């Protein structure tokens, strides 16, 4: 999760304006330079509402909720955002070799997340776990412009791992279309920087991983500009505990198990925020070494990782493109 680090704007520079609101179970904050845009708040809210009506599993009447309830699939007629998200998901499933997989929803619910009840015991029902695992796999869905199909009942989709990032990209594109190319869009810590901040990069801070949600401090900062985006995933806030054992929301699609490894948080930089968001989730599944190898192998990506060292100390690991930042 990230927070913008703002500085006063000197006289003569373009003025900055900000709007704030709620989105995707979190907040959004949009900062832009230039003259004020009348009605921008309503435009942003309408854009995000339309997205939620297609892809939010928390909205009962959304297209994705209808798909998850169905036995065979749903029509995609009239949708604008579903197919782009599915195509992105297919690409990243392939590039991460399944570490990212949006069909992981049955396993997410098995472990007490995604709206399901938290576990009350540390004993694992292996029969129930296996039943959830056979309903996970991106090969179990197929789609075209008109219809999204599932290979068997019980297959579900959860695109939340890229939802905030995609929303960020939508708002950034809206600002570009309104003639406000210099902006910073933030939804729940996922960010994209359009243009510059009066000729200088926007600066964002990497949040220190702390299980106390009220504690916010930065482990470091990074420059962001010209459409570059950053997204962060971590296990330190979304977790619960049963008899001294912690269960976090990162689930390994391949093993079916909760993943708590040496990687405390992964921040990924990309040319769009949806891609950064999904790759950050994959990194948490892979652990520090696997995450760095994955991101180093993607030319357009960079990674900033907070790692638990051998003695429990916090270590910062970055990919080669960030070594001089």
mmCIF file of N, CA and C in Angstrom, residues 15-18 32-40 178 180:
data_model
loop_
_atom_site.group_PDB
_atom_site.id
_atom_site.type_symbol
_atom_site.label_atom_id
_atom_site.label_comp_id
_atom_site.label_asym_id
_atom_site.label_seq_id
_atom_site.Cartn_x
_atom_site.Cartn_y
_atom_site.Cartn_z
ATOM 1 N N UNK A 15 -1.770 25.098 -10.616
ATOM 2 C CA UNK A 15 -2.341 24.738 -9.307
ATOM 3 C C UNK A 15 -2.792 23.289 -9.290
ATOM 4 N N UNK A 16 -2.760 22.717 -8.114
ATOM 5 C CA UNK A 16 -3.189 21.331 -7.923
ATOM 6 C C UNK A 16 -4.566 21.302 -7.273
ATOM 7 N N UNK A 17 -5.386 20.364 -7.725
ATOM 8 C CA UNK A 17 -6.716 20.168 -7.165
ATOM 9 C C UNK A 17 -6.877 18.688 -6.828
ATOM 10 N N UNK A 18 -7.699 18.393 -5.812
ATOM 11 C CA UNK A 18 -7.877 17.002 -5.397
ATOM 12 C C UNK A 18 -9.342 16.711 -5.119
ATOM 13 N N UNK A 32 -4.914 16.532 -9.649
ATOM 14 C CA UNK A 32 -4.609 16.929 -11.016
ATOM 15 C C UNK A 32 -4.205 18.391 -11.052
ATOM 16 N N UNK A 33 -3.439 18.756 -12.076
ATOM 17 C CA UNK A 33 -2.952 20.120 -12.234
ATOM 18 C C UNK A 33 -3.732 20.847 -13.328
ATOM 19 N N UNK A 34 -3.823 22.161 -13.190
ATOM 20 C CA UNK A 34 -4.512 22.971 -14.191
ATOM 21 C C UNK A 34 -5.808 23.526 -13.643
ATOM 22 N N UNK A 35 -6.669 23.982 -14.537
ATOM 23 C CA UNK A 35 -7.960 24.524 -14.123
ATOM 24 C C UNK A 35 -8.848 23.406 -13.573
ATOM 25 N N UNK A 36 -9.759 23.771 -12.664
ATOM 26 C CA UNK A 36 -10.671 22.782 -12.102
ATOM 27 C C UNK A 36 -11.578 22.211 -13.197
ATOM 28 N N UNK A 37 -11.954 20.965 -13.014
ATOM 29 C CA UNK A 37 -12.848 20.280 -13.954
ATOM 30 C C UNK A 37 -14.224 20.166 -13.302
ATOM 31 N N UNK A 38 -15.208 20.937 -13.756
ATOM 32 C CA UNK A 38 -16.549 20.849 -13.171
ATOM 33 C C UNK A 38 -17.135 19.445 -13.333
ATOM 34 N N UNK A 39 -17.736 18.951 -12.273
ATOM 35 C CA UNK A 39 -18.396 17.645 -12.336
ATOM 36 C C UNK A 39 -17.474 16.454 -12.345
ATOM 37 N N UNK A 40 -16.191 16.660 -12.072
ATOM 38 C CA UNK A 40 -15.246 15.534 -12.133
ATOM 39 C C UNK A 40 -15.612 14.445 -11.134
ATOM 40 N N UNK A 178 -9.996 14.606 -20.647
ATOM 41 C CA UNK A 178 -10.496 15.915 -20.228
ATOM 42 C C UNK A 178 -9.420 17.003 -20.308
ATOM 43 N N UNK A 180 -6.358 16.938 -18.854
ATOM 44 C CA UNK A 180 -5.593 17.095 -17.610
ATOM 45 C C UNK A 180 -4.550 15.976 -17.547
#
